[in-house]
Amino acid sequence: MRLVLLGPPGAGKGTLAALLKKSLKVRHISTGDILREEMKNNSALGQEAKKYIDNGELVPDEVVTKLIESKLTANDRVDGGYMLDGFPRTKKQAEALDRILKKIHRPLDYALYLESTLPVIIQRLTGRRVCRGCGALFHVKNRPPRREGICDECGGILYQRADDNAETIKTRMEVYLKNTQPIIAYYEAQGKLKNVDADKDSEELQAILMKTFDEGHKLNQP
Ligand code: AP5
């Protein structure tokens, strides 16, 4: 399966990706996770990205496109399928992605558009906690860890992302509406768009999507 996950900040792209990755056994590539890892390592790319991420702005198209191209074109990296989370985020990125996918003969099956409402988004982002060790996602109310502040998966320390504060969330939403929302139409025109009600429970969403993929697969069989 070859997927792109679209949707506003906090719609649950990372949470759904973690579930789908296990059932679909595809590579999960999250530009946000890669950039945060670079920031943690204080690399040149991390230092460059931090200037944008901490303010809720987008990292320049050329930088993220190069990053994704290197992930998608590395040997055998995506032969078993892929799930892109957080890319593309602009029309320019969507067009660049089509060029890369054409080159590697791995066209997209679906662009999943996770639709959510503003109050849900704010509640999810302000309560999110992330594991410093393995990146697992938690929420103080919706998905609390068994031990406060400690990751259930690896025992790592949970932290709150620097961009999950009210002011930066507002900027991220504005940036999303201006730059990313328009690419929904881009995928609709390609007949690849699948709308998903992201306010639902994530396990329920996973089950619905797995059924959709299975039915789509049957339809395409000779
Ligand atoms: P990125 O990390 O991609 O951030 P985002 O798109 O803002 O998305 P989030 O990670 O905030 O939310 P999510 O939808 O994954 O929600 P999650 O599953 O965590 O990017 C960060 C920054 O990097 C950008 O602002 C930009 O600067 C830069 N960047 C990245 N890609 C770029 C690109 N292509 N171009 C340019 N710049 C780029 O869920 C949120 C919370 O809700 C969690 O606590 C979770 O437990 C809870 N939750 C999730 N789903 C449910 C559910 N169904 N029910 C109840 N609770 C739920």
PDB file of C-alpha atoms and ligand atoms in Angstrom:
ATOM      1  CA  MET A   1       0.000   0.000   0.000  1.00  0.00           C
ATOM      2  CA  ARG A   2       1.262   3.490  -0.885  1.00  0.00           C
ATOM      3  CA  LEU A   3      -0.276   6.326   1.099  1.00  0.00           C
ATOM      4  CA  VAL A   4      -0.041  10.004   1.877  1.00  0.00           C
ATOM      5  CA  LEU A   5      -1.614  11.276   5.128  1.00  0.00           C
ATOM      6  CA  LEU A   6      -3.035  14.788   4.926  1.00  0.00           C
ATOM      7  CA  GLY A   7      -4.765  16.865   7.575  1.00  0.00           C
ATOM      8  CA  PRO A   8      -4.399  19.731  10.021  1.00  0.00           C
ATOM      9  CA  PRO A   9      -1.929  19.704  12.915  1.00  0.00           C
ATOM     10  CA  GLY A  10      -3.209  17.365  15.636  1.00  0.00           C
ATOM     11  CA  ALA A  11      -5.706  15.542  13.402  1.00  0.00           C
ATOM     12  CA  GLY A  12      -3.993  12.296  14.433  1.00  0.00           C
ATOM     13  CA  LYS A  13      -1.734  11.550  11.450  1.00  0.00           C
ATOM     14  CA  GLY A  14       1.114  10.225  13.602  1.00  0.00           C
ATOM     15  CA  THR A  15      -1.224   8.185  15.832  1.00  0.00           C
ATOM     16  CA  LEU A  16      -3.030   6.585  12.874  1.00  0.00           C
ATOM     17  CA  ALA A  17       0.277   5.988  11.064  1.00  0.00           C
ATOM     18  CA  ALA A  18       1.636   4.053  14.053  1.00  0.00           C
ATOM     19  CA  LEU A  19      -1.425   1.740  13.921  1.00  0.00           C
ATOM     20  CA  LEU A  20      -1.534   1.344  10.120  1.00  0.00           C
ATOM     21  CA  LYS A  21       2.199   0.696   9.935  1.00  0.00           C
ATOM     22  CA  LYS A  22       1.726  -2.472  12.000  1.00  0.00           C
ATOM     23  CA  SER A  23      -1.203  -3.827   9.961  1.00  0.00           C
ATOM     24  CA  LEU A  24       0.060  -2.765   6.512  1.00  0.00           C
ATOM     25  CA  LYS A  25       3.764  -3.441   7.178  1.00  0.00           C
ATOM     26  CA  VAL A  26       4.790  -0.397   5.144  1.00  0.00           C
ATOM     27  CA  ARG A  27       7.505   2.160   5.768  1.00  0.00           C
ATOM     28  CA  HIS A  28       6.305   5.178   7.754  1.00  0.00           C
ATOM     29  CA  ILE A  29       8.113   8.360   6.728  1.00  0.00           C
ATOM     30  CA  SER A  30       7.260  11.435   8.815  1.00  0.00           C
ATOM     31  CA  THR A  31       8.999  14.679   7.863  1.00  0.00           C
ATOM     32  CA  GLY A  32       8.139  16.136  11.299  1.00  0.00           C
ATOM     33  CA  ASP A  33       9.813  13.172  13.080  1.00  0.00           C
ATOM     34  CA  ILE A  34      12.889  13.313  10.823  1.00  0.00           C
ATOM     35  CA  LEU A  35      13.290  17.058  11.353  1.00  0.00           C
ATOM     36  CA  ARG A  36      12.841  16.745  15.142  1.00  0.00           C
ATOM     37  CA  GLU A  37      15.513  14.009  15.189  1.00  0.00           C
ATOM     38  CA  GLU A  38      17.871  16.344  13.304  1.00  0.00           C
ATOM     39  CA  MET A  39      17.083  19.071  15.849  1.00  0.00           C
ATOM     40  CA  LYS A  40      17.819  16.690  18.718  1.00  0.00           C
ATOM     41  CA  ASN A  41      21.204  15.872  17.141  1.00  0.00           C
ATOM     42  CA  ASN A  42      21.874  19.580  16.572  1.00  0.00           C
ATOM     43  CA  SER A  43      22.900  18.870  12.953  1.00  0.00           C
ATOM     44  CA  ALA A  44      23.149  21.668  10.358  1.00  0.00           C
ATOM     45  CA  LEU A  45      19.740  20.608   8.981  1.00  0.00           C
ATOM     46  CA  GLY A  46      18.311  20.520  12.524  1.00  0.00           C
ATOM     47  CA  GLN A  47      19.564  24.021  13.292  1.00  0.00           C
ATOM     48  CA  GLU A  48      18.084  25.311  10.024  1.00  0.00           C
ATOM     49  CA  ALA A  49      14.728  23.537  10.636  1.00  0.00           C
ATOM     50  CA  LYS A  50      14.438  24.769  14.239  1.00  0.00           C
ATOM     51  CA  LYS A  51      14.150  28.388  13.060  1.00  0.00           C
ATOM     52  CA  TYR A  52      10.917  27.507  11.259  1.00  0.00           C
ATOM     53  CA  ILE A  53       9.430  24.711  13.413  1.00  0.00           C
ATOM     54  CA  ASP A  54       9.575  26.614  16.714  1.00  0.00           C
ATOM     55  CA  ASN A  55       7.610  29.444  15.072  1.00  0.00           C
ATOM     56  CA  GLY A  56       5.051  27.159  13.436  1.00  0.00           C
ATOM     57  CA  GLU A  57       6.287  28.025   9.926  1.00  0.00           C
ATOM     58  CA  LEU A  58       7.086  25.587   7.113  1.00  0.00           C
ATOM     59  CA  VAL A  59      10.654  24.498   6.449  1.00  0.00           C
ATOM     60  CA  PRO A  60      11.531  25.559   2.832  1.00  0.00           C
ATOM     61  CA  ASP A  61      10.207  23.285   0.068  1.00  0.00           C
ATOM     62  CA  GLU A  62      13.680  22.501  -1.360  1.00  0.00           C
ATOM     63  CA  VAL A  63      14.958  21.268   2.021  1.00  0.00           C
ATOM     64  CA  VAL A  64      12.076  18.851   2.765  1.00  0.00           C
ATOM     65  CA  THR A  65      11.748  17.694  -0.844  1.00  0.00           C
ATOM     66  CA  LYS A  66      15.435  16.715  -0.922  1.00  0.00           C
ATOM     67  CA  LEU A  67      14.949  14.876   2.367  1.00  0.00           C
ATOM     68  CA  ILE A  68      11.956  12.897   1.085  1.00  0.00           C
ATOM     69  CA  GLU A  69      13.643  12.147  -2.230  1.00  0.00           C
ATOM     70  CA  SER A  70      16.615  10.616  -0.425  1.00  0.00           C
ATOM     71  CA  LYS A  71      14.281   8.438   1.697  1.00  0.00           C
ATOM     72  CA  LEU A  72      12.195   7.267  -1.269  1.00  0.00           C
ATOM     73  CA  THR A  73      15.022   6.576  -3.672  1.00  0.00           C
ATOM     74  CA  ALA A  74      17.400   4.751  -1.307  1.00  0.00           C
ATOM     75  CA  ASN A  75      17.817   1.093  -2.345  1.00  0.00           C
ATOM     76  CA  ASP A  76      14.700  -1.091  -1.740  1.00  0.00           C
ATOM     77  CA  ARG A  77      13.486   1.421   0.816  1.00  0.00           C
ATOM     78  CA  VAL A  78       9.871   1.471  -0.295  1.00  0.00           C
ATOM     79  CA  ASP A  79       9.419  -1.745  -2.290  1.00  0.00           C
ATOM     80  CA  GLY A  80       6.929  -2.990   0.336  1.00  0.00           C
ATOM     81  CA  GLY A  81       4.940   0.265   0.293  1.00  0.00           C
ATOM     82  CA  TYR A  82       5.136   3.595   2.104  1.00  0.00           C
ATOM     83  CA  MET A  83       3.100   5.982   4.210  1.00  0.00           C
ATOM     84  CA  LEU A  84       4.103   9.642   4.016  1.00  0.00           C
ATOM     85  CA  ASP A  85       3.067  11.680   7.062  1.00  0.00           C
ATOM     86  CA  GLY A  86       3.471  15.471   6.891  1.00  0.00           C
ATOM     87  CA  PHE A  87       4.588  15.513   3.258  1.00  0.00           C
ATOM     88  CA  PRO A  88       3.482  17.036   0.920  1.00  0.00           C
ATOM     89  CA  ARG A  89       2.412  20.255   2.589  1.00  0.00           C
ATOM     90  CA  THR A  90       2.421  22.652  -0.375  1.00  0.00           C
ATOM     91  CA  LYS A  91       1.396  22.384  -4.034  1.00  0.00           C
ATOM     92  CA  LYS A  92       5.087  22.575  -4.995  1.00  0.00           C
ATOM     93  CA  GLN A  93       5.857  19.604  -2.729  1.00  0.00           C
ATOM     94  CA  ALA A  94       2.899  17.629  -4.146  1.00  0.00           C
ATOM     95  CA  GLU A  95       4.146  18.199  -7.708  1.00  0.00           C
ATOM     96  CA  ALA A  96       7.720  17.282  -6.734  1.00  0.00           C
ATOM     97  CA  LEU A  97       6.425  14.107  -5.068  1.00  0.00           C
ATOM     98  CA  ASP A  98       4.620  13.058  -8.250  1.00  0.00           C
ATOM     99  CA  ARG A  99       7.867  13.483 -10.188  1.00  0.00           C
ATOM    100  CA  ILE A 100       9.827  11.382  -7.665  1.00  0.00           C
ATOM    101  CA  LEU A 101       7.161   8.628  -7.569  1.00  0.00           C
ATOM    102  CA  LYS A 102       7.080   8.483 -11.348  1.00  0.00           C
ATOM    103  CA  LYS A 103      10.837   8.084 -11.431  1.00  0.00           C
ATOM    104  CA  ILE A 104      10.775   5.155  -8.966  1.00  0.00           C
ATOM    105  CA  HIS A 105       7.597   3.587 -10.474  1.00  0.00           C
ATOM    106  CA  ARG A 106       5.802   3.587  -7.117  1.00  0.00           C
ATOM    107  CA  PRO A 107       2.578   5.610  -7.694  1.00  0.00           C
ATOM    108  CA  LEU A 108       0.308   6.598  -4.851  1.00  0.00           C
ATOM    109  CA  ASP A 109      -2.789   4.477  -4.028  1.00  0.00           C
ATOM    110  CA  TYR A 110      -4.589   6.914  -1.694  1.00  0.00           C
ATOM    111  CA  ALA A 111      -4.241  10.368  -0.193  1.00  0.00           C
ATOM    112  CA  LEU A 112      -6.051  10.068   3.159  1.00  0.00           C
ATOM    113  CA  TYR A 113      -7.466  13.382   4.294  1.00  0.00           C
ATOM    114  CA  LEU A 114      -7.984  13.364   8.063  1.00  0.00           C
ATOM    115  CA  GLU A 115     -10.750  15.886   8.728  1.00  0.00           C
ATOM    116  CA  SER A 116     -11.018  17.311  12.218  1.00  0.00           C
ATOM    117  CA  THR A 117     -12.608  20.264  13.988  1.00  0.00           C
ATOM    118  CA  LEU A 118     -10.771  23.137  15.691  1.00  0.00           C
ATOM    119  CA  PRO A 119     -11.865  22.399  19.304  1.00  0.00           C
ATOM    120  CA  VAL A 120     -10.749  18.756  18.904  1.00  0.00           C
ATOM    121  CA  ILE A 121      -7.426  19.840  17.369  1.00  0.00           C
ATOM    122  CA  ILE A 122      -6.673  22.261  20.217  1.00  0.00           C
ATOM    123  CA  GLN A 123      -7.606  19.677  22.867  1.00  0.00           C
ATOM    124  CA  ARG A 124      -5.384  17.067  21.208  1.00  0.00           C
ATOM    125  CA  LEU A 125      -2.351  19.290  20.679  1.00  0.00           C
ATOM    126  CA  THR A 126      -2.313  20.921  24.108  1.00  0.00           C
ATOM    127  CA  GLY A 127      -2.592  17.507  25.825  1.00  0.00           C
ATOM    128  CA  ARG A 128      -0.105  15.636  23.615  1.00  0.00           C
ATOM    129  CA  ARG A 129       2.984  14.048  25.169  1.00  0.00           C
ATOM    130  CA  VAL A 130       5.768  12.421  23.137  1.00  0.00           C
ATOM    131  CA  CYS A 131       8.367   9.879  24.219  1.00  0.00           C
ATOM    132  CA  ARG A 132      11.917  11.200  24.075  1.00  0.00           C
ATOM    133  CA  GLY A 133      13.196   7.674  23.538  1.00  0.00           C
ATOM    134  CA  CYS A 134      11.002   6.029  20.893  1.00  0.00           C
ATOM    135  CA  GLY A 135       8.679   8.848  19.752  1.00  0.00           C
ATOM    136  CA  ALA A 136       5.473   7.058  20.897  1.00  0.00           C
ATOM    137  CA  LEU A 137       2.495   9.391  21.213  1.00  0.00           C
ATOM    138  CA  PHE A 138       0.328   9.873  24.296  1.00  0.00           C
ATOM    139  CA  HIS A 139      -2.317  12.286  25.492  1.00  0.00           C
ATOM    140  CA  VAL A 140      -2.907  13.365  29.085  1.00  0.00           C
ATOM    141  CA  LYS A 141      -6.644  12.561  28.791  1.00  0.00           C
ATOM    142  CA  ASN A 142      -7.288  10.569  25.585  1.00  0.00           C
ATOM    143  CA  ARG A 143      -4.352   8.196  25.859  1.00  0.00           C
ATOM    144  CA  PRO A 144      -2.640   8.592  29.219  1.00  0.00           C
ATOM    145  CA  PRO A 145       0.469   6.505  29.907  1.00  0.00           C
ATOM    146  CA  ARG A 146       0.184   3.855  32.651  1.00  0.00           C
ATOM    147  CA  ARG A 147       2.766   5.779  34.728  1.00  0.00           C
ATOM    148  CA  GLU A 148       2.600   9.554  34.546  1.00  0.00           C
ATOM    149  CA  GLY A 149       5.406  11.034  32.422  1.00  0.00           C
ATOM    150  CA  ILE A 150       6.788   7.593  31.434  1.00  0.00           C
ATOM    151  CA  CYS A 151       6.428   5.847  28.053  1.00  0.00           C
ATOM    152  CA  ASP A 152       4.490   2.532  28.111  1.00  0.00           C
ATOM    153  CA  GLU A 153       6.532   1.220  25.172  1.00  0.00           C
ATOM    154  CA  CYS A 154      10.154   1.841  26.201  1.00  0.00           C
ATOM    155  CA  GLY A 155      10.141   3.490  29.648  1.00  0.00           C
ATOM    156  CA  GLY A 156      11.455   6.772  28.153  1.00  0.00           C
ATOM    157  CA  ILE A 157      10.596  10.221  29.482  1.00  0.00           C
ATOM    158  CA  LEU A 158       7.546  11.981  27.986  1.00  0.00           C
ATOM    159  CA  TYR A 159       7.812  15.626  26.952  1.00  0.00           C
ATOM    160  CA  GLN A 160       5.610  18.333  25.461  1.00  0.00           C
ATOM    161  CA  ARG A 161       6.630  19.563  21.993  1.00  0.00           C
ATOM    162  CA  ALA A 162       7.871  23.176  21.926  1.00  0.00           C
ATOM    163  CA  ASP A 163       5.419  23.966  19.092  1.00  0.00           C
ATOM    164  CA  ASP A 164       2.399  22.668  21.055  1.00  0.00           C
ATOM    165  CA  ASN A 165       1.612  25.995  22.734  1.00  0.00           C
ATOM    166  CA  ALA A 166      -1.466  28.137  22.028  1.00  0.00           C
ATOM    167  CA  GLU A 167       0.359  30.837  20.045  1.00  0.00           C
ATOM    168  CA  THR A 168       2.330  28.457  17.790  1.00  0.00           C
ATOM    169  CA  ILE A 169      -0.724  26.230  17.256  1.00  0.00           C
ATOM    170  CA  LYS A 170      -2.563  29.309  15.934  1.00  0.00           C
ATOM    171  CA  THR A 171       0.266  30.001  13.436  1.00  0.00           C
ATOM    172  CA  ARG A 172       0.426  26.310  12.425  1.00  0.00           C
ATOM    173  CA  MET A 173      -3.321  26.337  11.700  1.00  0.00           C
ATOM    174  CA  GLU A 174      -3.014  29.523   9.586  1.00  0.00           C
ATOM    175  CA  VAL A 175      -0.052  28.050   7.692  1.00  0.00           C
ATOM    176  CA  TYR A 176      -2.019  24.826   7.169  1.00  0.00           C
ATOM    177  CA  LEU A 177      -5.107  26.599   5.798  1.00  0.00           C
ATOM    178  CA  LYS A 178      -3.040  28.768   3.441  1.00  0.00           C
ATOM    179  CA  ASN A 179      -0.539  26.195   2.125  1.00  0.00           C
ATOM    180  CA  THR A 180      -1.748  22.657   2.741  1.00  0.00           C
ATOM    181  CA  GLN A 181      -5.540  22.778   2.496  1.00  0.00           C
ATOM    182  CA  PRO A 182      -5.322  23.657  -1.258  1.00  0.00           C
ATOM    183  CA  ILE A 183      -3.560  20.377  -2.073  1.00  0.00           C
ATOM    184  CA  ILE A 184      -6.687  18.424  -1.062  1.00  0.00           C
ATOM    185  CA  ALA A 185      -8.160  19.505  -4.416  1.00  0.00           C
ATOM    186  CA  TYR A 186      -4.954  18.425  -6.169  1.00  0.00           C
ATOM    187  CA  TYR A 187      -5.471  14.816  -5.009  1.00  0.00           C
ATOM    188  CA  GLU A 188      -9.226  14.953  -5.551  1.00  0.00           C
ATOM    189  CA  ALA A 189      -8.561  15.815  -9.208  1.00  0.00           C
ATOM    190  CA  GLN A 190      -6.309  12.749  -9.439  1.00  0.00           C
ATOM    191  CA  GLY A 191      -9.125  10.540  -8.027  1.00  0.00           C
ATOM    192  CA  LYS A 192      -6.869   9.512  -5.109  1.00  0.00           C
ATOM    193  CA  LEU A 193      -8.536  11.373  -2.250  1.00  0.00           C
ATOM    194  CA  LYS A 194     -10.212   9.477   0.595  1.00  0.00           C
ATOM    195  CA  ASN A 195     -11.897  11.572   3.289  1.00  0.00           C
ATOM    196  CA  VAL A 196     -11.575  10.262   6.830  1.00  0.00           C
ATOM    197  CA  ASP A 197     -13.516  11.450   9.903  1.00  0.00           C
ATOM    198  CA  ALA A 198     -10.520  11.935  12.211  1.00  0.00           C
ATOM    199  CA  ASP A 199     -12.629  12.858  15.256  1.00  0.00           C
ATOM    200  CA  LYS A 200     -13.374   9.133  15.610  1.00  0.00           C
ATOM    201  CA  ASP A 201     -11.409   6.803  17.851  1.00  0.00           C
ATOM    202  CA  SER A 202      -8.108   5.903  16.129  1.00  0.00           C
ATOM    203  CA  GLU A 203      -8.545   2.094  16.458  1.00  0.00           C
ATOM    204  CA  GLU A 204     -12.009   2.416  14.884  1.00  0.00           C
ATOM    205  CA  LEU A 205     -10.492   4.490  12.056  1.00  0.00           C
ATOM    206  CA  GLN A 206      -7.805   1.902  11.490  1.00  0.00           C
ATOM    207  CA  ALA A 207     -10.455  -0.850  11.159  1.00  0.00           C
ATOM    208  CA  ILE A 208     -12.541   1.217   8.688  1.00  0.00           C
ATOM    209  CA  LEU A 209      -9.495   1.981   6.552  1.00  0.00           C
ATOM    210  CA  MET A 210      -8.226  -1.584   6.492  1.00  0.00           C
ATOM    211  CA  LYS A 211     -11.657  -2.656   5.184  1.00  0.00           C
ATOM    212  CA  THR A 212     -11.562   0.089   2.524  1.00  0.00           C
ATOM    213  CA  PHE A 213      -8.085  -0.957   1.375  1.00  0.00           C
ATOM    214  CA  ASP A 214      -9.142  -4.594   1.250  1.00  0.00           C
ATOM    215  CA  GLU A 215     -12.238  -3.807  -0.846  1.00  0.00           C
ATOM    216  CA  GLY A 216     -10.215  -1.544  -3.165  1.00  0.00           C
ATOM    217  CA  HIS A 217      -7.737  -4.369  -3.635  1.00  0.00           C
ATOM    218  CA  LYS A 218     -10.514  -6.833  -4.535  1.00  0.00           C
ATOM    219  CA  LEU A 219     -11.990  -4.368  -7.035  1.00  0.00           C
ATOM    220  CA  ASN A 220      -8.628  -4.007  -8.772  1.00  0.00           C
ATOM    221  CA  GLN A 221      -8.075  -7.733  -9.102  1.00  0.00           C
ATOM    222  CA  PRO A 222      -8.566  -9.147 -12.614  1.00  0.00           C
TER     223      PRO A 222
HETATM  224  P1  AP5 B   1       4.583  17.604  12.074  1.00  0.00           P
HETATM  225  O1  AP5 B   1       5.273  16.852  13.110  1.00  0.00           O
HETATM  226  O2  AP5 B   1       4.222  16.910  10.804  1.00  0.00           O
HETATM  227  O3  AP5 B   1       3.334  18.320  12.738  1.00  0.00           O
HETATM  228  P2  AP5 B   1       1.802  18.508  12.288  1.00  0.00           P
HETATM  229  O4  AP5 B   1       1.429  18.286  10.880  1.00  0.00           O
HETATM  230  O5  AP5 B   1       1.490  19.843  12.847  1.00  0.00           O
HETATM  231  O6  AP5 B   1       1.110  17.337  12.902  1.00  0.00           O
HETATM  232  P3  AP5 B   1       1.226  16.886  14.358  1.00  0.00           P
HETATM  233  O7  AP5 B   1       2.410  15.979  14.527  1.00  0.00           O
HETATM  234  O8  AP5 B   1       1.179  18.092  15.276  1.00  0.00           O
HETATM  235  O9  AP5 B   1      -0.149  16.145  14.580  1.00  0.00           O
HETATM  236  P4  AP5 B   1      -0.674  14.742  14.109  1.00  0.00           P
HETATM  237  O10 AP5 B   1      -1.745  14.944  13.093  1.00  0.00           O
HETATM  238  O11 AP5 B   1       0.425  13.784  13.757  1.00  0.00           O
HETATM  239  O12 AP5 B   1      -1.390  14.298  15.465  1.00  0.00           O
HETATM  240  P5  AP5 B   1      -0.966  13.172  16.531  1.00  0.00           P
HETATM  241  O13 AP5 B   1      -1.182  11.811  15.982  1.00  0.00           O
HETATM  242  O14 AP5 B   1       0.361  13.490  17.139  1.00  0.00           O
HETATM  243  O15 AP5 B   1       5.447  18.877  11.636  1.00  0.00           O
HETATM  244  C1  AP5 B   1       6.013  19.751  12.603  1.00  0.00           C
HETATM  245  C2  AP5 B   1       6.713  20.919  11.901  1.00  0.00           C
HETATM  246  O16 AP5 B   1       7.762  20.419  11.031  1.00  0.00           O
HETATM  247  C3  AP5 B   1       5.829  21.762  10.964  1.00  0.00           C
HETATM  248  O17 AP5 B   1       5.121  22.767  11.663  1.00  0.00           O
HETATM  249  C4  AP5 B   1       6.877  22.330   9.975  1.00  0.00           C
HETATM  250  O18 AP5 B   1       7.564  23.407  10.565  1.00  0.00           O
HETATM  251  C5  AP5 B   1       7.865  21.184   9.828  1.00  0.00           C
HETATM  252  N1  AP5 B   1       7.521  20.328   8.659  1.00  0.00           N
HETATM  253  C6  AP5 B   1       7.162  19.015   8.710  1.00  0.00           C
HETATM  254  N2  AP5 B   1       6.892  18.554   7.461  1.00  0.00           N
HETATM  255  C7  AP5 B   1       7.106  19.601   6.614  1.00  0.00           C
HETATM  256  C8  AP5 B   1       6.963  19.764   5.212  1.00  0.00           C
HETATM  257  N3  AP5 B   1       6.560  18.762   4.423  1.00  0.00           N
HETATM  258  N4  AP5 B   1       7.232  20.990   4.690  1.00  0.00           N
HETATM  259  C9  AP5 B   1       7.637  21.994   5.452  1.00  0.00           C
HETATM  260  N5  AP5 B   1       7.788  21.924   6.789  1.00  0.00           N
HETATM  261  C10 AP5 B   1       7.519  20.738   7.378  1.00  0.00           C
HETATM  262  O19 AP5 B   1      -2.129  13.400  17.618  1.00  0.00           O
HETATM  263  C11 AP5 B   1      -2.164  14.551  18.441  1.00  0.00           C
HETATM  264  C12 AP5 B   1      -2.650  14.150  19.841  1.00  0.00           C
HETATM  265  O20 AP5 B   1      -4.000  13.693  19.776  1.00  0.00           O
HETATM  266  C13 AP5 B   1      -1.853  13.012  20.494  1.00  0.00           C
HETATM  267  O21 AP5 B   1      -1.681  13.316  21.837  1.00  0.00           O
HETATM  268  C14 AP5 B   1      -2.742  11.777  20.317  1.00  0.00           C
HETATM  269  O22 AP5 B   1      -2.606  10.873  21.420  1.00  0.00           O
HETATM  270  C15 AP5 B   1      -4.138  12.371  20.273  1.00  0.00           C
HETATM  271  N6  AP5 B   1      -5.004  11.664  19.308  1.00  0.00           N
HETATM  272  C16 AP5 B   1      -4.693  11.390  18.021  1.00  0.00           C
HETATM  273  N7  AP5 B   1      -5.700  10.763  17.397  1.00  0.00           N
HETATM  274  C17 AP5 B   1      -6.676  10.646  18.340  1.00  0.00           C
HETATM  275  C18 AP5 B   1      -7.992  10.085  18.307  1.00  0.00           C
HETATM  276  N8  AP5 B   1      -8.505   9.524  17.198  1.00  0.00           N
HETATM  277  N9  AP5 B   1      -8.749  10.144  19.431  1.00  0.00           N
HETATM  278  C19 AP5 B   1      -8.254  10.713  20.547  1.00  0.00           C
HETATM  279  N10 AP5 B   1      -7.022  11.253  20.640  1.00  0.00           N
HETATM  280  C20 AP5 B   1      -6.234  11.228  19.543  1.00  0.00           C
END
